[in-house]
mmCIF file of C-alpha atoms and ligand atoms in Angstrom:
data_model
loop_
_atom_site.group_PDB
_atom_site.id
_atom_site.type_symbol
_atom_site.label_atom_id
_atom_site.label_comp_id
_atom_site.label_asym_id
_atom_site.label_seq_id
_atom_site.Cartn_x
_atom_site.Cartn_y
_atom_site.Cartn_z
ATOM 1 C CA UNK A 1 57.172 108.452 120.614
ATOM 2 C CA UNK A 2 60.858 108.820 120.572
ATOM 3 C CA UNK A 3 62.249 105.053 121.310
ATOM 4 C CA UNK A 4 65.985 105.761 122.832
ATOM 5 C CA UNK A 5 68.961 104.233 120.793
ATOM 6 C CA UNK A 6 71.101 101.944 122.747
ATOM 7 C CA UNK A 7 74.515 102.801 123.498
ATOM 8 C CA UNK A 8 77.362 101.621 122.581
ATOM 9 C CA UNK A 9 81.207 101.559 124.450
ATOM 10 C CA UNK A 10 84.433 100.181 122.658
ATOM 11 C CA UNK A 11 87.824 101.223 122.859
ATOM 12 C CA UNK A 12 91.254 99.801 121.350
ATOM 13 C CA UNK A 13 95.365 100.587 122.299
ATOM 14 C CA UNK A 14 96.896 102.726 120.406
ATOM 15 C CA UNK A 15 100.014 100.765 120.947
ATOM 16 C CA UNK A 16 102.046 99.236 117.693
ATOM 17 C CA UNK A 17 100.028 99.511 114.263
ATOM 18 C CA UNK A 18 96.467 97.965 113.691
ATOM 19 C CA UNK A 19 96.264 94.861 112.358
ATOM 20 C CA UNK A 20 93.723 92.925 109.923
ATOM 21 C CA UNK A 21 93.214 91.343 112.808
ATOM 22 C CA UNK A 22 91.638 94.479 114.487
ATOM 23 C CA UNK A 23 90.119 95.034 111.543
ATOM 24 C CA UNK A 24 87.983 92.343 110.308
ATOM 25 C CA UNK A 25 87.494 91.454 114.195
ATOM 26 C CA UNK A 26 86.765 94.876 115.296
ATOM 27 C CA UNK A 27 87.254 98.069 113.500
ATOM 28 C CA UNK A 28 84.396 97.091 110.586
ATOM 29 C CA UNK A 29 81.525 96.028 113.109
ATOM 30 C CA UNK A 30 81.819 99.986 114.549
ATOM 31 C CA UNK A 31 81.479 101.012 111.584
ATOM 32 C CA UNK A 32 78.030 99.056 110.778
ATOM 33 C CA UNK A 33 77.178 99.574 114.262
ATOM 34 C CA UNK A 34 77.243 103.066 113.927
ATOM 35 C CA UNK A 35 74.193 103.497 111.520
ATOM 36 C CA UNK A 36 71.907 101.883 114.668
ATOM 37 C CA UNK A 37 73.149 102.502 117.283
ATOM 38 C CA UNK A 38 74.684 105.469 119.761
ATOM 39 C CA UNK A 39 78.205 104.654 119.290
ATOM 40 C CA UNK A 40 80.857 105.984 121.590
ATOM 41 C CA UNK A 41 84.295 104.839 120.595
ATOM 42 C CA UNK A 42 87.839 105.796 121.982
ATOM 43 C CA UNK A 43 91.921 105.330 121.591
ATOM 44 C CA UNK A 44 92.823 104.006 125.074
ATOM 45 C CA UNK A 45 96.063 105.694 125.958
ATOM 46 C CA UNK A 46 95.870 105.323 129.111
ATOM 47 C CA UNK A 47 95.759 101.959 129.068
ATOM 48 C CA UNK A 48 98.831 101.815 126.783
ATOM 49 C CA UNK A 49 101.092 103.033 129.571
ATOM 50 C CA UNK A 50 100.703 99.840 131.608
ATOM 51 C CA UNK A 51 103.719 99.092 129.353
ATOM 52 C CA UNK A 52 106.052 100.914 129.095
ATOM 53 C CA UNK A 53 106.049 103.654 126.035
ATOM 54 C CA UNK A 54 108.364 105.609 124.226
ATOM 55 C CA UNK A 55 106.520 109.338 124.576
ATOM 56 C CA UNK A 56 107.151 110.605 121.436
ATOM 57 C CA UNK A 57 106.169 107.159 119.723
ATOM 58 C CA UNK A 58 102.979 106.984 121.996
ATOM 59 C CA UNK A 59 102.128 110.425 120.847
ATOM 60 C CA UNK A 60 102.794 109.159 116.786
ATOM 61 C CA UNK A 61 100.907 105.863 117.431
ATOM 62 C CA UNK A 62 97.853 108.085 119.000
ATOM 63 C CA UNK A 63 97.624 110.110 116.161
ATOM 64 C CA UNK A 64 97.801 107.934 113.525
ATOM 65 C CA UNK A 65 95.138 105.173 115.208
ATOM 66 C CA UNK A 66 92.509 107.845 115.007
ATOM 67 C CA UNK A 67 93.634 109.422 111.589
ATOM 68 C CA UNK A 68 93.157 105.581 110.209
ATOM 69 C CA UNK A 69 90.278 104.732 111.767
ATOM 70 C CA UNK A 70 88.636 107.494 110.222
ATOM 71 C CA UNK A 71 89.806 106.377 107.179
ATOM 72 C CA UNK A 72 88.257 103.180 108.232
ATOM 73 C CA UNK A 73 84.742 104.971 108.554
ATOM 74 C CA UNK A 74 84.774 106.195 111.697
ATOM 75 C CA UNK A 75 82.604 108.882 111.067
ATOM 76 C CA UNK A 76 82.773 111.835 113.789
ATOM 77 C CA UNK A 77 79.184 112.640 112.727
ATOM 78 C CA UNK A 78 77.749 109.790 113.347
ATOM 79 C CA UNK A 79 80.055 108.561 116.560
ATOM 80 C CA UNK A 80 81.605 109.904 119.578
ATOM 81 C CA UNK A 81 85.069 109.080 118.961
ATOM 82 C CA UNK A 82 87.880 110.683 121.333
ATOM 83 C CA UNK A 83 90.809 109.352 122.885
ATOM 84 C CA UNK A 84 90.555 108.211 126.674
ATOM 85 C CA UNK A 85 93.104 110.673 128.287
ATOM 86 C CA UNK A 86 91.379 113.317 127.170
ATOM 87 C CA UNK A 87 88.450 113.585 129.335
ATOM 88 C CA UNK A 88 89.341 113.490 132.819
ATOM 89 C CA UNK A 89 86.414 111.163 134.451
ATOM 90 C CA UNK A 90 88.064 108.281 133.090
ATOM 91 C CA UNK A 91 90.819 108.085 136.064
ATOM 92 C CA UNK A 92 88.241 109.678 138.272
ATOM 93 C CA UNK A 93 86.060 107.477 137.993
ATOM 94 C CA UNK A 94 88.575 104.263 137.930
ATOM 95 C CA UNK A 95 90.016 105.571 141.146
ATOM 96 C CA UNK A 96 86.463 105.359 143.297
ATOM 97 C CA UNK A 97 85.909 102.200 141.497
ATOM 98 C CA UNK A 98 89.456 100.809 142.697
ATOM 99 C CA UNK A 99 87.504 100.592 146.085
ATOM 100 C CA UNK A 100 84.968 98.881 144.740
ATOM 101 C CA UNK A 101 86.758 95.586 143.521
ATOM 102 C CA UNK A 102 88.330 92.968 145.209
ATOM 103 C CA UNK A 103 92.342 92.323 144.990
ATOM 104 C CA UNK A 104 91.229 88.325 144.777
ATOM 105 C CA UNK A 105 89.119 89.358 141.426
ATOM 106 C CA UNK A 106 92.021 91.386 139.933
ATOM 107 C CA UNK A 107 94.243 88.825 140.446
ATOM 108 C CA UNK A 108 92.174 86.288 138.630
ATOM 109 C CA UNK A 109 92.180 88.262 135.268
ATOM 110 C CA UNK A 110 94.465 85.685 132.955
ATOM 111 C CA UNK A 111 95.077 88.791 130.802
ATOM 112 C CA UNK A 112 96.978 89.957 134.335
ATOM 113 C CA UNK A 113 98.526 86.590 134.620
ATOM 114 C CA UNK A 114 99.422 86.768 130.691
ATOM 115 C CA UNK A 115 101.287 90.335 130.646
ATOM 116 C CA UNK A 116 102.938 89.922 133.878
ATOM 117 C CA UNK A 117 104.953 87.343 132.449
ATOM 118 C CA UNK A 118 105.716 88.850 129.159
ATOM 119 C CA UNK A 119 106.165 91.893 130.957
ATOM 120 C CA UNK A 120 107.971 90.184 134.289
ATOM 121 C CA UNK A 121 110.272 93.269 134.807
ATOM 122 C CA UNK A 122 107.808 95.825 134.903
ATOM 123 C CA UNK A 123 104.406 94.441 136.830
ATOM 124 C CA UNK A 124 103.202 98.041 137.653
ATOM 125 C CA UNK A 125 100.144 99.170 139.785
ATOM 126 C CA UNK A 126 98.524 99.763 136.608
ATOM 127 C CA UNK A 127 98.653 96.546 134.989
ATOM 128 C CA UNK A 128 96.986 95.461 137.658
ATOM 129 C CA UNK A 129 93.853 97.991 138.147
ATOM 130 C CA UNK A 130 94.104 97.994 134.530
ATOM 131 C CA UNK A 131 90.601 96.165 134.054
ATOM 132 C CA UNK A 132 89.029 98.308 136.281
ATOM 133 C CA UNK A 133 89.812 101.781 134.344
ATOM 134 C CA UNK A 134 88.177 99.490 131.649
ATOM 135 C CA UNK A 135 85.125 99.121 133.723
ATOM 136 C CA UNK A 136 85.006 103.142 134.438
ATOM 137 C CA UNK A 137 85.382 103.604 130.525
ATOM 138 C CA UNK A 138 82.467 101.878 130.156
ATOM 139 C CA UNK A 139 79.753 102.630 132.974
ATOM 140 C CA UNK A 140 80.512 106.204 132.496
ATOM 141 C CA UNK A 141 78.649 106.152 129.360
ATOM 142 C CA UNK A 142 75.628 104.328 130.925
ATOM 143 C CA UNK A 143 76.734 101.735 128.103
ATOM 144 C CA UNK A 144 74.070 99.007 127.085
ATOM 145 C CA UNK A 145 76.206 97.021 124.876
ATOM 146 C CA UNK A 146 79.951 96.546 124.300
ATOM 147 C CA UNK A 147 81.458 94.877 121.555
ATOM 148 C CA UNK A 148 84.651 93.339 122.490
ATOM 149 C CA UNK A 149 86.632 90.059 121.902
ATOM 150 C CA UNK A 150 86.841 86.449 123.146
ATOM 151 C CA UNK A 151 90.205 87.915 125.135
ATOM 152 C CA UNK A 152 88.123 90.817 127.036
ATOM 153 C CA UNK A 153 85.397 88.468 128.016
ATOM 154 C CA UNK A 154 86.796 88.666 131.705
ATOM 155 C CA UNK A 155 86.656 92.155 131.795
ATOM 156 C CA UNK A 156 83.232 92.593 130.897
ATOM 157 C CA UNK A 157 82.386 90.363 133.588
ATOM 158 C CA UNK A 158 84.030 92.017 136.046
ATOM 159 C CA UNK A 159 82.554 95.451 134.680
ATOM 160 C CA UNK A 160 78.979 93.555 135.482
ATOM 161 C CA UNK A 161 79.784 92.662 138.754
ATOM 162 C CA UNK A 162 81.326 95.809 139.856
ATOM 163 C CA UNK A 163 78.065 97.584 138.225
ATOM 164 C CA UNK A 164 75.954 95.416 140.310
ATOM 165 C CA UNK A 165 78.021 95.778 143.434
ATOM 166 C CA UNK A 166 77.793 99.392 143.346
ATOM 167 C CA UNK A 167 73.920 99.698 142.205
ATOM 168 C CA UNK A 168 73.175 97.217 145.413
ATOM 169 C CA UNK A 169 75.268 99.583 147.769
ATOM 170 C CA UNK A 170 73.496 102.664 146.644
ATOM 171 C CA UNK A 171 70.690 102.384 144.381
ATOM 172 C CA UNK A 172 70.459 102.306 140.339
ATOM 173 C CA UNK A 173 73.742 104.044 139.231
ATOM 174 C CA UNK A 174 75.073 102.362 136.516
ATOM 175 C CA UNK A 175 73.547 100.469 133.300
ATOM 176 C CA UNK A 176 74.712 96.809 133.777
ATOM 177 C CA UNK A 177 76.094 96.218 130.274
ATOM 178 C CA UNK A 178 76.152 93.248 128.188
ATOM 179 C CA UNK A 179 79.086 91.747 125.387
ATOM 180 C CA UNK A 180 78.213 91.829 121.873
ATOM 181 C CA UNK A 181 79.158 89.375 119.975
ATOM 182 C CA UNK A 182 78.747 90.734 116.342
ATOM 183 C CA UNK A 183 76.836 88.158 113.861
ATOM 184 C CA UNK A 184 79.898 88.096 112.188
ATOM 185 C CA UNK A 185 82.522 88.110 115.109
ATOM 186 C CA UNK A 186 85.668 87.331 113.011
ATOM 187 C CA UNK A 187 88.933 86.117 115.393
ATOM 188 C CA UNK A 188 91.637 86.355 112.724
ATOM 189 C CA UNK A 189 94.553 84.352 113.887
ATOM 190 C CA UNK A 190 98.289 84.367 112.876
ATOM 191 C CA UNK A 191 99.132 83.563 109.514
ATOM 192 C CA UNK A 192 102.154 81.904 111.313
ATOM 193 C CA UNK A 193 100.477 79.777 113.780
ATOM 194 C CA UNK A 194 96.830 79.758 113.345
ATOM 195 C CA UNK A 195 95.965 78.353 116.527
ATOM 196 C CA UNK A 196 96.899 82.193 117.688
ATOM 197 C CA UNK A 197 95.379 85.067 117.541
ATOM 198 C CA UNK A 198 96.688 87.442 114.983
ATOM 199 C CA UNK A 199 98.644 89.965 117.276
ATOM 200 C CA UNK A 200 100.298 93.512 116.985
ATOM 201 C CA UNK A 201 102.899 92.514 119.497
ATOM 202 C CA UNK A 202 104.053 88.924 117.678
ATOM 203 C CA UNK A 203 107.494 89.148 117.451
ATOM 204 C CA UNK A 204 107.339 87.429 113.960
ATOM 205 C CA UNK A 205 105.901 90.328 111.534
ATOM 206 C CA UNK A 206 105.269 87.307 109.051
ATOM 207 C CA UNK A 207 102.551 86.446 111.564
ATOM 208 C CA UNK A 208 99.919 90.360 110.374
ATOM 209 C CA UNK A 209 99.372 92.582 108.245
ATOM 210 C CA UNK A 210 99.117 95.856 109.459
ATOM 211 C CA UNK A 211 96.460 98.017 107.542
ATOM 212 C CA UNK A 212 98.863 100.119 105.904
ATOM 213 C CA UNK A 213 101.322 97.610 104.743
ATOM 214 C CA UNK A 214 102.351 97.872 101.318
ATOM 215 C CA UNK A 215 100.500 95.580 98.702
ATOM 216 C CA UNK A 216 103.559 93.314 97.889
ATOM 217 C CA UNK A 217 104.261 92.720 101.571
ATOM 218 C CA UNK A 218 100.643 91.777 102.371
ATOM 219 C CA UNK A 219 100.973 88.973 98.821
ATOM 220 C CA UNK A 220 103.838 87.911 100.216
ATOM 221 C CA UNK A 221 102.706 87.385 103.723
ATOM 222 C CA UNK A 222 99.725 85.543 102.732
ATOM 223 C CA UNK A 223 101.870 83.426 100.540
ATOM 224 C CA UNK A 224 104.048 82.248 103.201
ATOM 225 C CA UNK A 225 101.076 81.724 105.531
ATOM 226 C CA UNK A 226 100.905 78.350 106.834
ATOM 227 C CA UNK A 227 98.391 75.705 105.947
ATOM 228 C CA UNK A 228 98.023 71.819 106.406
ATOM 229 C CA UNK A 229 99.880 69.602 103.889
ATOM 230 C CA UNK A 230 96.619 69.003 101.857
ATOM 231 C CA UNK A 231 95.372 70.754 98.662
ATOM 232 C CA UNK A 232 91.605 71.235 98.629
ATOM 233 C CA UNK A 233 89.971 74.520 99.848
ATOM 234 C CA UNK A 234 87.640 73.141 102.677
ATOM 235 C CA UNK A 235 86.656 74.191 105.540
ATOM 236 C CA UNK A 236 87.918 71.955 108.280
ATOM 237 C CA UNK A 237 88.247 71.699 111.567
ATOM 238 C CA UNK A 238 91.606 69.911 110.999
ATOM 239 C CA UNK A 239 92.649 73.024 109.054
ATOM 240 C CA UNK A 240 93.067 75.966 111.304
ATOM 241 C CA UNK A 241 95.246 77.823 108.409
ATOM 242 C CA UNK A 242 93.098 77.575 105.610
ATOM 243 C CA UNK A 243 89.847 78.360 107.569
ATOM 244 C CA UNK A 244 91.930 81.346 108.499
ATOM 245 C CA UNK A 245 92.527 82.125 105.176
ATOM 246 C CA UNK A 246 88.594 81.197 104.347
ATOM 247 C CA UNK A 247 87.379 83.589 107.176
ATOM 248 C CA UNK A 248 89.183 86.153 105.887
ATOM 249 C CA UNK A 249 87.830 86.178 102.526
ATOM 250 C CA UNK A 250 84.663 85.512 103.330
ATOM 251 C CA UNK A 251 84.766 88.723 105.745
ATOM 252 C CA UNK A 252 86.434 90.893 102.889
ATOM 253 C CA UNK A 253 84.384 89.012 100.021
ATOM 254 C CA UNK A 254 80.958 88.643 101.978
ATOM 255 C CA UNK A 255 81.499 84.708 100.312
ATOM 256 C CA UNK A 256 80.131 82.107 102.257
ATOM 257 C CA UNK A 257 82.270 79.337 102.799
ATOM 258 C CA UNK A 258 80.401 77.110 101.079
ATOM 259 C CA UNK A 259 80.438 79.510 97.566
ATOM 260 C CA UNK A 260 84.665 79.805 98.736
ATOM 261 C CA UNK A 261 85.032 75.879 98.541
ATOM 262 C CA UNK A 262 82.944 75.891 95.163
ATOM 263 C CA UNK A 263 84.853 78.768 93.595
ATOM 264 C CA UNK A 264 88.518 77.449 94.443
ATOM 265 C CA UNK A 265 87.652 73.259 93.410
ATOM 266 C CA UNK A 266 90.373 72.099 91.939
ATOM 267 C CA UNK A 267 92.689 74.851 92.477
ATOM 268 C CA UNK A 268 95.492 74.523 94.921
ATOM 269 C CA UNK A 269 95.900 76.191 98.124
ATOM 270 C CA UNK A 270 98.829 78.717 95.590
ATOM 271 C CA UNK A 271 95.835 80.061 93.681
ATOM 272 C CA UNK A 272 93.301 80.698 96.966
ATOM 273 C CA UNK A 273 96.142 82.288 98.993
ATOM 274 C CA UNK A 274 97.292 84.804 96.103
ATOM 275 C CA UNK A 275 93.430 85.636 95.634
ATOM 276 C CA UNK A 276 92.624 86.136 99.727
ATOM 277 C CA UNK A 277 95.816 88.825 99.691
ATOM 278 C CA UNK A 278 94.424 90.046 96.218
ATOM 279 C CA UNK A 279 90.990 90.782 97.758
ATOM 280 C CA UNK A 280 92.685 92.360 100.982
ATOM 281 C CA UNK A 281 94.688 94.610 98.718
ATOM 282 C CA UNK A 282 91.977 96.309 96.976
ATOM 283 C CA UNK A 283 89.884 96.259 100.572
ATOM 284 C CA UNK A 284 92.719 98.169 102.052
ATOM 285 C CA UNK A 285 93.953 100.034 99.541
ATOM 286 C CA UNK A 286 91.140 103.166 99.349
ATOM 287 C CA UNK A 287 91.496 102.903 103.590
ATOM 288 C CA UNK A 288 95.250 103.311 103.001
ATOM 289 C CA UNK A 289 94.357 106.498 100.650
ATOM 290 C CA UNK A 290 92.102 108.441 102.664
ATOM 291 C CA UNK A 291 94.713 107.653 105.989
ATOM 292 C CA UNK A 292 97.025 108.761 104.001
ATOM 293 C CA UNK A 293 95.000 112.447 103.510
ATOM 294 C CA UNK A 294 93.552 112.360 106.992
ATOM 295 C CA UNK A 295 96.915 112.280 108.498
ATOM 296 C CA UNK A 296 98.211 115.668 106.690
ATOM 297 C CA UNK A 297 95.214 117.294 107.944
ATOM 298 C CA UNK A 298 96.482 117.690 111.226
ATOM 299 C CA UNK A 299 93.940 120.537 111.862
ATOM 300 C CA UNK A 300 91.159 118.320 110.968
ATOM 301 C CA UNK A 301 92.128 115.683 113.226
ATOM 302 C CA UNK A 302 92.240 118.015 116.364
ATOM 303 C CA UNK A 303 88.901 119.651 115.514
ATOM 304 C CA UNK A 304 87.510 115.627 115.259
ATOM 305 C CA UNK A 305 89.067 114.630 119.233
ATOM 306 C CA UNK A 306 88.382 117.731 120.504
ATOM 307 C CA UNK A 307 84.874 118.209 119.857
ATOM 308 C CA UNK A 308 84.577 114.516 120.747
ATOM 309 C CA UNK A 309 86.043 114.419 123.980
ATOM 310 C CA UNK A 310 83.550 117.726 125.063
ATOM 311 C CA UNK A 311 80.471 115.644 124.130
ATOM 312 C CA UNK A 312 82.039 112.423 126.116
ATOM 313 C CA UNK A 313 82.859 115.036 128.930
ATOM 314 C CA UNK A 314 79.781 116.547 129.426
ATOM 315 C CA UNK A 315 78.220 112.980 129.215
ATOM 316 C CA UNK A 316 80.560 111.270 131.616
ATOM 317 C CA UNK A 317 80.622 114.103 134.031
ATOM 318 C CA UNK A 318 76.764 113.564 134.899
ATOM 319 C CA UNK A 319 77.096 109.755 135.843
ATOM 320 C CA UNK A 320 80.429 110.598 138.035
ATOM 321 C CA UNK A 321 78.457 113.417 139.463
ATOM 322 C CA UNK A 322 76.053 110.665 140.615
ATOM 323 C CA UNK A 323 78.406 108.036 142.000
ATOM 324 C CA UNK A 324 80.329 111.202 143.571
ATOM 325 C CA UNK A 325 77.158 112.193 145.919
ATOM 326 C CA UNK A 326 76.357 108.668 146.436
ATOM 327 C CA UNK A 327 79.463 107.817 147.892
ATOM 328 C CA UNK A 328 79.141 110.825 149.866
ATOM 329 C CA UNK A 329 81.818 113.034 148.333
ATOM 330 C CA UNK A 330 80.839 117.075 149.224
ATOM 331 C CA UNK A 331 79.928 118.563 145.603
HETATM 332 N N1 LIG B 1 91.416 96.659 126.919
HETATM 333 C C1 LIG B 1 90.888 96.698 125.585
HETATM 334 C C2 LIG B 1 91.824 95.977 124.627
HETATM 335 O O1 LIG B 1 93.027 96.004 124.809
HETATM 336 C C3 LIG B 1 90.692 98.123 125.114
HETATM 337 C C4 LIG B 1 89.669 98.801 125.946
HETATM 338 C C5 LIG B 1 89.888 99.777 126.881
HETATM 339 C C6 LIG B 1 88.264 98.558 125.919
HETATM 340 N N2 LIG B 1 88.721 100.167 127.425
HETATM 341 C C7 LIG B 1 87.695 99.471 126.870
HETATM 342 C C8 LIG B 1 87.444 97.705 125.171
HETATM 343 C C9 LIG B 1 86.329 99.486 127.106
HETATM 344 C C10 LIG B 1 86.059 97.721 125.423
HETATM 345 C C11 LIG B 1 85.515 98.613 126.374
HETATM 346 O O2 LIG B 1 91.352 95.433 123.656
#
């Protein structure tokens, strides 16, 4: 008997260039996902407009997140992988959903809180329902399992409760989906300030590295990047820098910490930092060579989100078709 795959929803911004960050934390758990799972993955432009975008940059930006996460191993094949304002049930969906959520649950989202600050001259509509298109991109896909970060955590939640809401108003309608936390969830946090998460919107550029940053930069950032006043590579909790450092090669590496600490006794924290830039060099640099042919191939690229965004169409449009007679719409 044919056991059914479970499915899985993620999505990223298309906004600024990708980070190691998204990377190690991300980017390379979709790509081992993909081998076991049904993986639907997508650039979330609509999303990006909460803040404000230049158009012709948000258009660049689009295209060259999906031309490098191909090159990351994205594989079209394998993956649904389209971007978000492409197929229309997204806002279609987020609208009916709108009337599904409470303004007091919206307005306890921190992320809310956090951009309406940063962003205090331009709190839009949007930034506000913003979670809930979030919740439409993922019920659409009857999505068992999303893999998503410590900072979306609230979302997901909310995406639960909304699912529930719903299926207790009606009947069944939506998988209730669950966060997964990848065996080796990797936060990578700024080489600045460790106690932050690395960020594409840091105003400090010494703080990521950006996947297609030239090798010398990337030495030189990881040279600069700051650690305790101690010299022995240990993992600490005292130490958020050089566990930083440690997680990073040990994500790039496969190393356990404990085979880290042994191979860097006695060498100072000069010697480890050179070698964790090193190993992200030669991790990045055959990504940075196939992005760089992917991105040429502009008809490629089309054929890839194209054909993607039919198969997510045709598979979003049957659980908005539901929800659409439920609610009592005339179809
Ligand atoms: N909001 C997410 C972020 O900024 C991106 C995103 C949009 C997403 N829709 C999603 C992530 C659905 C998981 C599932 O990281």
């Amino acid at each position: 008997m044919e056991t059914k795959q479970k499915t899985i929803f993620s999505a990223i911004q298309p906004s600024g260039s990708i980070t190691l960050g998204n990377y190690l934390g991300a980017i390379k758990n979709w790509i081992t996902l993909q081998e076991n799972f049904n993986c639907i993955f997508s650039l979330a432009d609509l999303h990006a407009i909460t803040v404000r975008q230049e158009a012709k940059e948000l258009r660049k930006n689009t295209l060259e997140a999906y031309a490098l996460l191909l090159a990351c191993g994205i594989d079209p094949q394998k993956s649904i992988f389209f971007i978000q304002s492409h197929v229309n049930t997204h806002t279609q969906l987020a609208w009916i959903l709108d009337c599904y959520t409470q303004f007091g649950e919206l307005s306890r989202m921190t992320q809310f809180k956090d951009k309406s600050k940063k962003h205090a001259d331009n709190i839009n509509c949007g930034l506000f329902t913003y979670p809930v298109l979030m919740v439409a991109d993922i019920l659409l896909y009857q999505t068992d399992m999303v893999p998503i970060g410590s900072d979306q955590k609230q979302h997901l939640e909310l995406t639960r409760t909304v699912a529930e809401r719903f299926n207790s108003i009606y009947s069944p309608t939506f998988t209730v989906p669950e966060p997964y936390i990848p065996k080796s969830g990797a936060k990578i946090m700024s080489l600045q300030d460790p106690t932050k998460k690395m960020s594409k919107s840091d105003s400090n550029a010494n703080s990521r590295v950006s996947i297609l940053e030239n090798p010398d930069d990337i030495i030189k950032k990881f040279k600069r990047a700051v650690t305790d006043s101690e010299s022995s590579v240990r993992y600490d909790k005292n130490k958020p820098g050089i566990n930083n450092l440690m997680i990073i090669y040990s994500c790039i590496t496969g190393k356990k910490f404990d085979e880290i600490e042994k191979e860097f006794d006695g060498r100072g924290y000069g010697e480890f930092k050179a070698a964790v830039g090193e190993s992200v060099i030669s991790h990045l640099i055959p990504i940075q060579n196939k992005y760089k042919e992917f991105i040429k191939d502009k008809e490629y690229l089309e054929k890839c989100y194209k054909e993607s965004a039919e198969k997510a169409q045709y598979i979003s449009n049957k659980t908005l078709n539901k929800v659409m007679k439920k609610v009592g719409f005339i179809i």
